[in-house]
Coordinates of N, CA and C in Angstrom, one line a residue:
Chain A
S1 N -22.3 49.4 -14.0 CA -22.1 48.1 -13.5 C -21.6 48.2 -12.0
Q2 N -22.0 47.2 -11.2 CA -21.6 47.2 -9.8 C -20.3 46.5 -9.7
Q3 N -19.8 45.9 -10.7 CA -18.6 45.1 -10.6 C -17.4 46.1 -10.4
G4 N -16.5 45.6 -9.7 CA -15.2 46.3 -9.5 C -14.4 46.2 -10.7
E5 N -13.3 47.0 -10.7 CA -12.4 46.9 -11.8 C -11.1 46.3 -11.3
E6 N -10.5 45.4 -12.0 CA -9.2 44.9 -11.6 C -8.2 45.1 -12.7
D7 N -7.0 45.3 -12.3 CA -6.0 45.4 -13.3 C -4.7 44.8 -12.8
P8 N -3.9 44.2 -13.6 CA -4.1 44.1 -15.0 C -5.2 43.0 -15.3
Q9 N -5.7 43.0 -16.5 CA -6.6 41.9 -16.9 C -5.8 40.6 -17.0
A10 N -4.6 40.7 -17.4 CA -3.7 39.5 -17.6 C -2.3 39.9 -17.2
L11 N -1.7 38.9 -16.6 CA -0.3 39.1 -16.1 C 0.5 37.9 -16.3
S12 N 1.7 38.0 -16.9 CA 2.5 36.8 -17.2 C 3.9 37.1 -16.6
I13 N 4.3 36.2 -15.7 CA 5.6 36.4 -15.0 C 6.4 35.1 -15.0
Q14 N 7.6 35.2 -14.5 CA 8.5 34.0 -14.4 C 8.3 33.5 -12.9
E15 N 8.5 32.2 -12.8 CA 8.5 31.7 -11.4 C 9.6 32.4 -10.6
G16 N 9.2 32.7 -9.3 CA 10.1 33.4 -8.4 C 9.9 34.9 -8.3
E17 N 9.2 35.4 -9.4 CA 8.9 36.8 -9.3 C 7.7 37.1 -8.5
N18 N 7.5 38.3 -8.2 CA 6.2 38.7 -7.4 C 5.2 39.2 -8.4
A19 N 3.9 38.9 -8.0 CA 2.8 39.3 -8.8 C 1.9 40.2 -8.0
T20 N 1.6 41.4 -8.6 CA 0.7 42.3 -7.9 C -0.6 42.5 -8.8
M21 N -1.7 42.4 -8.1 CA -3.0 42.6 -8.8 C -3.8 43.7 -8.0
N22 N -4.4 44.5 -8.7 CA -5.2 45.6 -8.1 C -6.7 45.5 -8.3
C23 N -7.4 46.1 -7.4 CA -8.8 46.0 -7.5 C -9.4 47.4 -7.0
S24 N -10.3 47.9 -7.7 CA -11.0 49.2 -7.3 C -12.5 48.9 -7.2
Y25 N -13.1 49.6 -6.3 CA -14.6 49.4 -6.2 C -15.2 50.8 -6.0
K26 N -16.5 50.8 -6.0 CA -17.2 52.1 -6.1 C -18.0 52.5 -4.8
T27 N -18.4 51.5 -4.0 CA -19.2 51.8 -2.9 C -18.5 51.5 -1.6
S28 N -19.1 51.9 -0.5 CA -18.4 51.6 0.8 C -18.5 50.1 1.1
I29 N -17.6 49.6 1.9 CA -17.5 48.2 2.1 C -17.3 47.9 3.6
N30 N -17.8 46.7 4.0 CA -17.4 46.2 5.3 C -16.1 45.4 5.2
N31 N -16.0 44.7 4.1 CA -14.8 43.9 3.9 C -14.6 43.7 2.4
L32 N -13.4 43.2 2.1 CA -13.1 42.9 0.7 C -12.4 41.5 0.7
Q33 N -12.8 40.7 -0.2 CA -12.3 39.3 -0.2 C -11.6 39.1 -1.6
W34 N -10.6 38.2 -1.5 CA -9.9 37.7 -2.7 C -10.1 36.2 -2.9
Y35 N -10.4 35.8 -4.1 CA -10.6 34.4 -4.5 C -9.7 34.1 -5.6
R36 N -9.5 32.8 -5.7 CA -8.7 32.2 -6.8 C -9.6 31.2 -7.5
Q37 N -9.4 31.1 -8.9 CA -10.1 30.2 -9.7 C -9.1 29.5 -10.6
N38 N -9.0 28.2 -10.5 CA -8.2 27.4 -11.4 C -9.0 26.9 -12.6
S39 N -8.5 27.2 -13.8 CA -9.1 26.6 -15.0 C -10.6 26.6 -15.0
G40 N -11.2 27.7 -14.7 CA -12.7 27.8 -14.8 C -13.4 26.8 -13.9
R41 N -12.9 26.5 -12.8 CA -13.6 25.6 -11.8 C -14.1 26.5 -10.7
G42 N -14.3 25.8 -9.5 CA -14.9 26.5 -8.4 C -13.8 27.5 -7.8
L43 N -14.4 28.5 -7.1 CA -13.5 29.5 -6.5 C -13.0 29.1 -5.1
V44 N -11.8 29.4 -4.8 CA -11.2 29.2 -3.5 C -11.0 30.5 -2.8
H45 N -11.5 30.6 -1.6 CA -11.3 31.8 -0.8 C -9.8 31.9 -0.3
L46 N -9.2 33.1 -0.6 CA -7.8 33.3 -0.2 C -7.7 34.1 1.1
I47 N -8.4 35.2 1.1 CA -8.1 36.1 2.2 C -9.2 37.2 2.3
L48 N -9.6 37.6 3.5 CA -10.6 38.6 3.7 C -9.9 39.8 4.5
I49 N -10.1 41.0 4.1 CA -9.6 42.1 4.8 C -10.8 43.0 5.1
R50 N -10.8 43.4 6.4 CA -12.0 44.2 6.8 C -11.7 45.7 6.6
S51 N -12.7 46.5 6.6 CA -12.6 47.9 6.2 C -11.7 48.7 7.2
N52 N -11.5 48.2 8.4 CA -10.7 48.9 9.4 C -9.2 48.3 9.4
E53 N -8.9 47.5 8.5 CA -7.6 46.9 8.3 C -6.9 47.5 7.1
R54 N -5.6 47.7 7.2 CA -4.9 48.3 6.0 C -4.1 47.2 5.3
E55 N -3.7 46.2 6.1 CA -2.8 45.2 5.4 C -3.1 43.8 6.1
K56 N -3.0 42.8 5.4 CA -3.1 41.5 5.9 C -2.3 40.5 5.2
H57 N -1.7 39.5 5.9 CA -0.8 38.5 5.3 C -1.4 37.1 5.5
S58 N -1.1 36.3 4.5 CA -1.4 34.9 4.7 C -0.4 34.1 3.8
G59 N 0.6 33.5 4.5 CA 1.6 32.8 3.7 C 2.3 33.8 2.8
R60 N 2.3 33.4 1.5 CA 3.0 34.3 0.5 C 2.1 35.4 -0.1
L61 N 0.9 35.5 0.5 CA -0.1 36.5 0.1 C -0.1 37.7 1.0
R62 N -0.1 38.9 0.4 CA -0.2 40.1 1.1 C -1.3 40.9 0.5
V63 N -2.3 41.3 1.3 CA -3.4 42.2 0.8 C -3.3 43.5 1.5
T64 N -3.5 44.6 0.7 CA -3.6 45.9 1.3 C -5.0 46.5 0.9
L65 N -5.5 47.4 1.7 CA -6.7 48.0 1.5 C -6.6 49.5 1.8
D66 N -7.0 50.3 0.8 CA -7.0 51.8 1.0 C -8.5 52.2 0.8
T67 N -9.2 52.4 1.9 CA -10.6 52.8 1.7 C -10.8 54.2 1.2
S68 N -9.8 55.1 1.4 CA -10.0 56.4 0.9 C -9.9 56.4 -0.6
K69 N -9.1 55.5 -1.2 CA -9.0 55.4 -2.6 C -9.9 54.3 -3.2
K70 N -10.7 53.6 -2.3 CA -11.5 52.5 -2.7 C -10.7 51.5 -3.6
S71 N -9.6 51.1 -3.1 CA -8.8 50.2 -3.8 C -8.1 49.2 -2.9
S72 N -7.8 48.0 -3.5 CA -7.1 47.0 -2.8 C -6.1 46.3 -3.7
S73 N -5.0 45.7 -3.1 CA -4.1 45.0 -4.0 C -3.8 43.7 -3.3
L74 N -3.5 42.7 -4.2 CA -3.1 41.4 -3.8 C -1.7 41.2 -4.3
L75 N -0.7 40.9 -3.4 CA 0.6 40.6 -3.8 C 0.9 39.1 -3.5
I76 N 1.4 38.4 -4.5 CA 1.9 37.0 -4.3 C 3.4 37.1 -4.5
T77 N 4.1 36.7 -3.4 CA 5.5 36.8 -3.5 C 6.1 35.4 -3.9
A78 N 7.3 35.5 -4.5 CA 8.0 34.2 -4.9 C 7.0 33.3 -5.6
S79 N 6.4 33.7 -6.7 CA 5.4 33.0 -7.4 C 5.9 31.6 -7.9
R80 N 4.9 30.7 -8.0 CA 5.2 29.3 -8.5 C 4.3 29.1 -9.6
A81 N 4.6 28.1 -10.4 CA 3.8 27.7 -11.6 C 2.4 27.4 -11.1
A82 N 2.3 26.8 -9.9 CA 1.0 26.4 -9.4 C 0.1 27.6 -9.0
D83 N 0.7 28.8 -9.0 CA -0.1 30.0 -8.7 C -0.9 30.4 -10.0
T84 N -0.6 29.8 -11.1 CA -1.3 30.1 -12.3 C -2.8 29.9 -12.2
A85 N -3.6 31.0 -12.3 CA -5.0 31.0 -12.1 C -5.6 32.3 -12.3
S86 N -6.9 32.5 -12.2 CA -7.6 33.8 -12.2 C -7.8 34.2 -10.8
Y87 N -7.6 35.5 -10.5 CA -7.8 36.0 -9.2 C -8.9 37.1 -9.2
F88 N -9.8 37.0 -8.3 CA -10.9 37.9 -8.3 C -11.0 38.6 -6.9
C89 N -11.3 39.9 -6.9 CA -11.7 40.5 -5.6 C -13.2 40.5 -5.6
A90 N -13.7 40.6 -4.4 CA -15.2 40.6 -4.2 C -15.6 41.4 -3.0
R91 N -16.7 42.1 -3.1 CA -17.3 42.8 -1.9 C -18.7 42.3 -1.7
G92 N -19.2 42.5 -0.5 CA -20.5 42.1 -0.2 C -21.6 42.8 -0.9
G93 N -22.7 42.0 -1.3 CA -23.8 42.6 -1.9 C -25.0 42.6 -0.9
S94 N -26.1 43.2 -1.3 CA -27.2 43.4 -0.4 C -27.9 42.2 0.0
Q95 N -27.8 41.1 -0.8 CA -28.4 39.8 -0.5 C -27.6 38.9 0.3
G96 N -26.4 39.3 0.7 CA -25.5 38.4 1.4 C -24.6 37.8 0.3
N97 N -24.8 38.1 -0.9 CA -24.0 37.6 -2.0 C -22.7 38.3 -2.1
L98 N -21.9 37.9 -3.1 CA -20.7 38.6 -3.4 C -20.8 39.3 -4.8
I99 N -20.2 40.5 -4.9 CA -20.0 41.2 -6.2 C -18.6 41.1 -6.6
F100 N -18.3 40.5 -7.7 CA -17.0 40.2 -8.1 C -16.4 41.3 -9.1
G101 N -15.1 41.5 -9.0 CA -14.4 42.3 -10.0 C -14.2 41.4 -11.2
K102 N -13.6 42.0 -12.2 CA -13.5 41.3 -13.5 C -12.4 40.3 -13.5
G103 N -11.5 40.4 -12.6 CA -10.5 39.3 -12.4 C -9.2 39.6 -13.2
T104 N -8.1 39.0 -12.7 CA -6.8 39.1 -13.3 C -6.4 37.7 -13.6
K105 N -6.0 37.4 -14.8 CA -5.6 36.1 -15.2 C -4.1 36.1 -15.1
L106 N -3.6 35.3 -14.1 CA -2.1 35.2 -13.9 C -1.5 34.0 -14.5
S107 N -0.5 34.1 -15.2 CA 0.3 33.0 -15.7 C 1.7 33.1 -15.2
V108 N 2.1 32.0 -14.5 CA 3.5 31.9 -14.0 C 4.2 30.9 -14.8
K109 N 5.3 31.3 -15.4 CA 6.0 30.4 -16.3 C 7.2 29.8 -15.5
P110 N 7.4 28.5 -15.7 CA 8.5 27.8 -14.9 C 9.8 28.2 -15.5
Chain B
S1 N -14.7 25.0 7.1 CA -15.1 25.2 5.7 C -16.3 24.3 5.3
A2 N -17.0 24.6 4.3 CA -18.1 23.8 3.8 C -17.7 23.0 2.6
V3 N -18.2 21.8 2.5 CA -18.0 21.0 1.3 C -19.2 21.0 0.5
I4 N -19.1 21.4 -0.8 CA -20.2 21.6 -1.7 C -19.9 20.8 -2.9
S5 N -20.9 20.0 -3.3 CA -20.8 19.3 -4.5 C -21.9 19.7 -5.5
Q6 N -21.6 19.6 -6.8 CA -22.5 19.9 -7.8 C -22.6 18.8 -8.9
K7 N -23.8 18.6 -9.4 CA -24.0 17.6 -10.4 C -24.8 18.2 -11.5
P8 N -24.5 18.0 -12.8 CA -23.3 17.3 -13.3 C -22.2 18.3 -13.3
S9 N -21.0 17.8 -13.5 CA -19.8 18.7 -13.5 C -19.7 19.4 -14.8
R10 N -20.2 18.7 -15.9 CA -20.3 19.3 -17.2 C -21.3 18.6 -18.0
D11 N -21.8 19.4 -19.0 CA -22.8 18.7 -19.9 C -22.8 19.5 -21.2
I12 N -23.1 18.8 -22.3 CA -23.3 19.4 -23.6 C -24.8 19.1 -23.9
C13 N -25.5 20.2 -24.2 CA -27.0 20.1 -24.4 C -27.4 20.7 -25.8
Q14 N -28.5 20.2 -26.2 CA -29.0 20.8 -27.5 C -29.9 22.0 -27.2
R15 N -29.9 22.9 -28.1 CA -30.8 24.1 -28.1 C -32.2 23.7 -27.8
G16 N -32.9 24.4 -26.9 CA -34.3 24.2 -26.7 C -34.6 23.2 -25.5
T17 N -33.6 22.5 -25.1 CA -33.8 21.6 -24.0 C -33.5 22.3 -22.6
S18 N -33.7 21.6 -21.5 CA -33.5 22.1 -20.2 C -32.5 21.2 -19.4
L19 N -31.8 21.8 -18.5 CA -30.8 21.1 -17.7 C -31.0 21.5 -16.2
T20 N -31.1 20.6 -15.3 CA -31.2 20.9 -13.9 C -29.9 20.6 -13.2
I21 N -29.3 21.5 -12.5 CA -28.1 21.4 -11.8 C -28.4 21.3 -10.3
Q22 N -27.7 20.3 -9.7 CA -27.9 20.1 -8.3 C -26.7 20.6 -7.5
C23 N -27.0 21.1 -6.3 CA -26.0 21.6 -5.4 C -26.3 21.0 -4.0
Q24 N -25.3 20.3 -3.5 CA -25.5 19.7 -2.2 C -24.4 20.2 -1.2
V25 N -24.8 20.6 0.0 CA -23.9 21.1 1.0 C -23.8 20.1 2.1
D26 N -22.6 20.0 2.8 CA -22.5 19.0 3.8 C -23.0 19.4 5.2
S27 N -23.6 20.6 5.3 CA -24.2 21.1 6.5 C -25.3 22.0 6.2
Q28 N -26.1 22.3 7.2 CA -27.3 23.2 6.9 C -26.9 24.6 6.8
V29 N -27.4 25.3 5.8 CA -27.1 26.7 5.6 C -28.4 27.4 5.2
T30 N -28.5 28.7 5.6 CA -29.7 29.4 5.4 C -29.8 29.9 4.0
M31 N -28.7 30.5 3.5 CA -28.7 31.1 2.2 C -27.8 30.3 1.2
M32 N -28.3 30.1 0.0 CA -27.5 29.6 -1.1 C -27.6 30.5 -2.3
F33 N -26.5 30.6 -3.0 CA -26.5 31.5 -4.1 C -26.1 30.8 -5.4
W34 N -26.7 31.2 -6.5 CA -26.4 30.7 -7.8 C -25.8 31.8 -8.6
Y35 N -24.6 31.5 -9.2 CA -23.9 32.4 -10.1 C -23.7 31.9 -11.5
R36 N -23.6 32.8 -12.4 CA -23.2 32.4 -13.8 C -21.9 33.0 -14.1
Q37 N -21.0 32.3 -14.8 CA -19.8 32.8 -15.3 C -19.7 32.5 -16.8
Q38 N -19.9 33.5 -17.6 CA -19.8 33.3 -19.0 C -18.4 33.2 -19.4
P39 N -18.1 32.7 -20.6 CA -16.7 32.4 -21.0 C -15.8 33.6 -20.9
G40 N -14.7 33.5 -20.1 CA -13.8 34.6 -20.0 C -14.2 35.8 -19.1
Q41 N -15.4 35.6 -18.5 CA -15.9 36.7 -17.7 C -15.9 36.4 -16.2
S42 N -16.3 37.4 -15.4 CA -16.4 37.2 -14.0 C -17.7 36.6 -13.6
L43 N -18.0 36.4 -12.3 CA -19.2 35.8 -11.9 C -20.3 36.8 -11.7
T44 N -21.5 36.4 -12.1 CA -22.7 37.3 -11.9 C -23.7 36.5 -11.1
L45 N -24.3 37.2 -10.1 CA -25.3 36.5 -9.3 C -26.6 36.3 -10.1
I46 N -27.1 35.1 -10.1 CA -28.4 34.8 -10.8 C -29.5 35.0 -9.7
A47 N -29.4 34.4 -8.6 CA -30.5 34.4 -7.6 C -30.0 34.0 -6.3
T48 N -30.7 34.3 -5.3 CA -30.5 33.9 -3.9 C -31.6 32.9 -3.5
A49 N -31.2 31.8 -3.0 CA -32.2 30.8 -2.6 C -32.3 30.5 -1.1
N50 N -33.4 30.9 -0.5 CA -33.6 30.6 0.9 C -34.6 29.5 1.0
Q51 N -34.4 28.6 2.0 CA -35.3 27.5 2.2 C -36.7 28.0 2.7
G52 N -37.7 27.5 2.0 CA -39.1 27.8 2.4 C -39.6 29.1 1.8
S53 N -38.9 29.7 0.9 CA -39.4 30.9 0.3 C -39.0 30.9 -1.2
E54 N -39.6 31.8 -1.9 CA -39.2 31.9 -3.4 C -37.8 32.5 -3.5
A55 N -37.2 32.1 -4.5 CA -35.8 32.6 -4.8 C -35.9 34.1 -5.2
T56 N -34.9 34.8 -4.9 CA -34.8 36.3 -5.2 C -33.9 36.4 -6.4
Y57 N -34.4 36.9 -7.5 CA -33.6 37.0 -8.8 C -33.0 38.4 -9.0
E58 N -31.9 38.4 -9.5 CA -31.2 39.6 -9.9 C -31.8 40.1 -11.2
S59 N -31.5 41.4 -11.4 CA -32.0 42.0 -12.7 C -31.4 41.3 -13.9
G60 N -32.2 41.0 -14.8 CA -31.8 40.3 -16.0 C -32.0 38.8 -15.9
F61 N -32.4 38.3 -14.8 CA -32.7 36.9 -14.6 C -34.1 36.7 -14.2
V62 N -34.8 35.7 -14.8 CA -36.2 35.5 -14.5 C -36.5 34.1 -14.1
I63 N -37.5 33.9 -13.3 CA -37.8 32.5 -12.8 C -38.2 31.6 -13.9
D64 N -38.8 32.0 -14.9 CA -39.2 31.1 -16.0 C -38.0 30.5 -16.7
K65 N -37.0 31.3 -16.8 CA -35.7 30.8 -17.5 C -34.8 30.0 -16.5
F66 N -34.8 30.5 -15.3 CA -33.9 29.8 -14.3 C -34.7 29.5 -13.0
P67 N -35.6 28.5 -13.1 CA -36.3 28.1 -11.9 C -35.4 27.5 -10.9
I68 N -35.6 27.8 -9.6 CA -34.8 27.3 -8.5 C -35.6 26.6 -7.5
S69 N -35.1 25.5 -7.0 CA -35.8 24.9 -5.9 C -34.9 24.9 -4.7
R70 N -35.4 24.9 -3.5 CA -34.7 24.8 -2.2 C -35.5 24.0 -1.2
P71 N -35.5 22.7 -1.4 CA -36.4 21.9 -0.6 C -36.0 21.8 0.9
N72 N -34.7 21.9 1.1 CA -34.2 21.8 2.5 C -33.0 22.7 2.7
L73 N -32.4 22.6 3.9 CA -31.3 23.5 4.2 C -29.9 23.0 3.6
T74 N -29.9 21.9 2.9 CA -28.6 21.4 2.4 C -28.6 21.2 0.9
F75 N -29.7 21.5 0.3 CA -29.8 21.2 -1.2 C -30.6 22.2 -1.9
S76 N -30.1 22.4 -3.2 CA -30.8 23.4 -4.1 C -30.6 22.9 -5.5
T77 N -31.5 23.2 -6.4 CA -31.4 23.0 -7.8 C -31.6 24.3 -8.6
L78 N -30.9 24.4 -9.7 CA -31.1 25.4 -10.7 C -31.3 24.8 -12.0
T79 N -32.4 25.2 -12.6 CA -32.7 24.7 -14.0 C -32.5 25.8 -15.0
V80 N -31.8 25.4 -16.0 CA -31.6 26.4 -17.2 C -32.6 25.9 -18.3
S81 N -33.6 26.7 -18.5 CA -34.7 26.2 -19.4 C -34.6 26.7 -20.8
N82 N -35.1 25.9 -21.7 CA -35.2 26.4 -23.1 C -33.8 27.0 -23.6
M83 N -32.8 26.2 -23.4 CA -31.4 26.7 -23.6 C -31.1 27.1 -25.0
S84 N -30.3 28.1 -25.1 CA -29.7 28.6 -26.3 C -28.2 28.7 -26.1
P85 N -27.4 28.8 -27.2 CA -25.9 28.8 -27.1 C -25.5 29.9 -26.2
E86 N -26.2 31.0 -26.0 CA -25.9 32.1 -25.1 C -25.9 31.7 -23.6
D87 N -26.5 30.5 -23.3 CA -26.5 30.0 -22.0 C -25.2 29.2 -21.6
S88 N -24.4 29.0 -22.6 CA -23.1 28.3 -22.4 C -22.3 29.1 -21.4
S89 N -22.1 28.5 -20.2 CA -21.4 29.2 -19.1 C -21.0 28.1 -18.1
I90 N -20.3 28.6 -17.1 CA -20.1 27.8 -15.9 C -21.1 28.3 -14.8
Y91 N -21.9 27.4 -14.2 CA -22.8 27.7 -13.2 C -22.3 27.2 -11.9
L92 N -22.3 28.1 -10.9 CA -21.7 27.8 -9.6 C -22.7 28.1 -8.5
C93 N -22.8 27.2 -7.5 CA -23.5 27.5 -6.3 C -22.5 27.9 -5.2
S94 N -23.0 28.6 -4.3 CA -22.2 29.0 -3.1 C -23.0 29.2 -1.9
V95 N -22.4 29.1 -0.7 CA -23.0 29.3 0.5 C -22.2 30.2 1.4
E96 N -22.8 30.9 2.3 CA -22.1 31.8 3.2 C -21.9 31.1 4.5
R97 N -20.8 31.1 5.1 CA -20.6 30.5 6.4 C -19.9 31.5 7.3
A98 N -20.7 32.0 8.2 CA -20.1 33.0 9.1 C -19.6 32.2 10.3
T99 N -18.3 32.4 10.6 CA -17.6 31.7 11.6 C -17.1 32.6 12.7
G100 N -18.0 33.5 13.1 CA -17.6 34.4 14.2 C -16.8 35.5 13.7
V101 N -15.6 35.3 13.4 CA -14.7 36.4 13.0 C -14.8 36.7 11.5
T102 N -14.8 35.6 10.8 CA -14.8 35.8 9.3 C -16.1 35.4 8.7
D103 N -16.4 36.1 7.6 CA -17.6 35.7 6.8 C -17.1 35.4 5.4
T104 N -17.1 34.2 5.0 CA -16.6 33.9 3.7 C -17.6 33.0 3.0
Q105 N -17.5 33.0 1.7 CA -18.4 32.1 0.9 C -17.6 31.0 0.3
Y106 N -18.3 29.9 0.3 CA -17.7 28.6 -0.2 C -18.4 28.3 -1.5
F107 N -17.6 27.9 -2.5 CA -18.2 27.6 -3.8 C -18.1 26.1 -4.1
G108 N -19.1 25.7 -4.9 CA -19.1 24.4 -5.5 C -18.1 24.4 -6.6
P109 N -17.8 23.2 -7.2 CA -16.8 23.1 -8.3 C -17.3 23.6 -9.6
G110 N -18.6 23.9 -9.7 CA -19.1 24.5 -10.9 C -19.6 23.4 -11.9
T111 N -20.6 23.8 -12.7 CA -21.1 23.0 -13.8 C -20.8 23.7 -15.1
R112 N -20.0 23.1 -15.9 CA -19.7 23.7 -17.2 C -20.7 23.2 -18.3
L113 N -21.5 24.2 -18.7 CA -22.6 23.9 -19.7 C -22.2 24.4 -21.1
T114 N -22.3 23.5 -22.0 CA -22.2 23.9 -23.4 C -23.5 23.6 -24.2
V115 N -24.0 24.7 -24.8 CA -25.3 24.5 -25.6 C -25.0 24.6 -27.1
L116 N -25.4 23.6 -27.8 CA -25.1 23.5 -29.2 C -26.3 24.1 -30.0

């Protein structure tokens, strides 16, 4: 399968805690993107990290990329109940499309 | 960002029938993509739709089952033909918007299809 692997598949934490999700991929990349999906609806783009970047921040989100290990992680700090969603990493495909990882289902309990 | 709408947002259909899903973008885009998300799964690309040419289908998806139209640069349709319960999924369209520094894809809200 071309899909990346993400772990954990599911994560349940308390509000205020940090959530870390990991993504691994198999081929070389130009960039890696992270998306969020609420309740099986459309995806929202969160952050893009390029292959020559190691770390990127956006608000409470921090993404790291290790191209030598072909892995990336998404950290959400001080989580909120509204962060409850599924999170997907994605890399570019040959058609200009995205190839998605299997996703992590995050549940943040108030 | 791009604003993308899809119709219908959800539908319940009978086995053997067909459903056409519409995707409308608020600006002209070259490439539109159709994805399927089966229950509890990730997104899988069905096909890439360029205006003025035949859609390009991924392995496992065929034009007879998922015909696609792309009549102009802001609109596309995906038809799910001769449906079976295995076609129950969320279908999403997306577009790529390169904005100089970043290349991101924008997704429609999805169409949740249930086939009985």
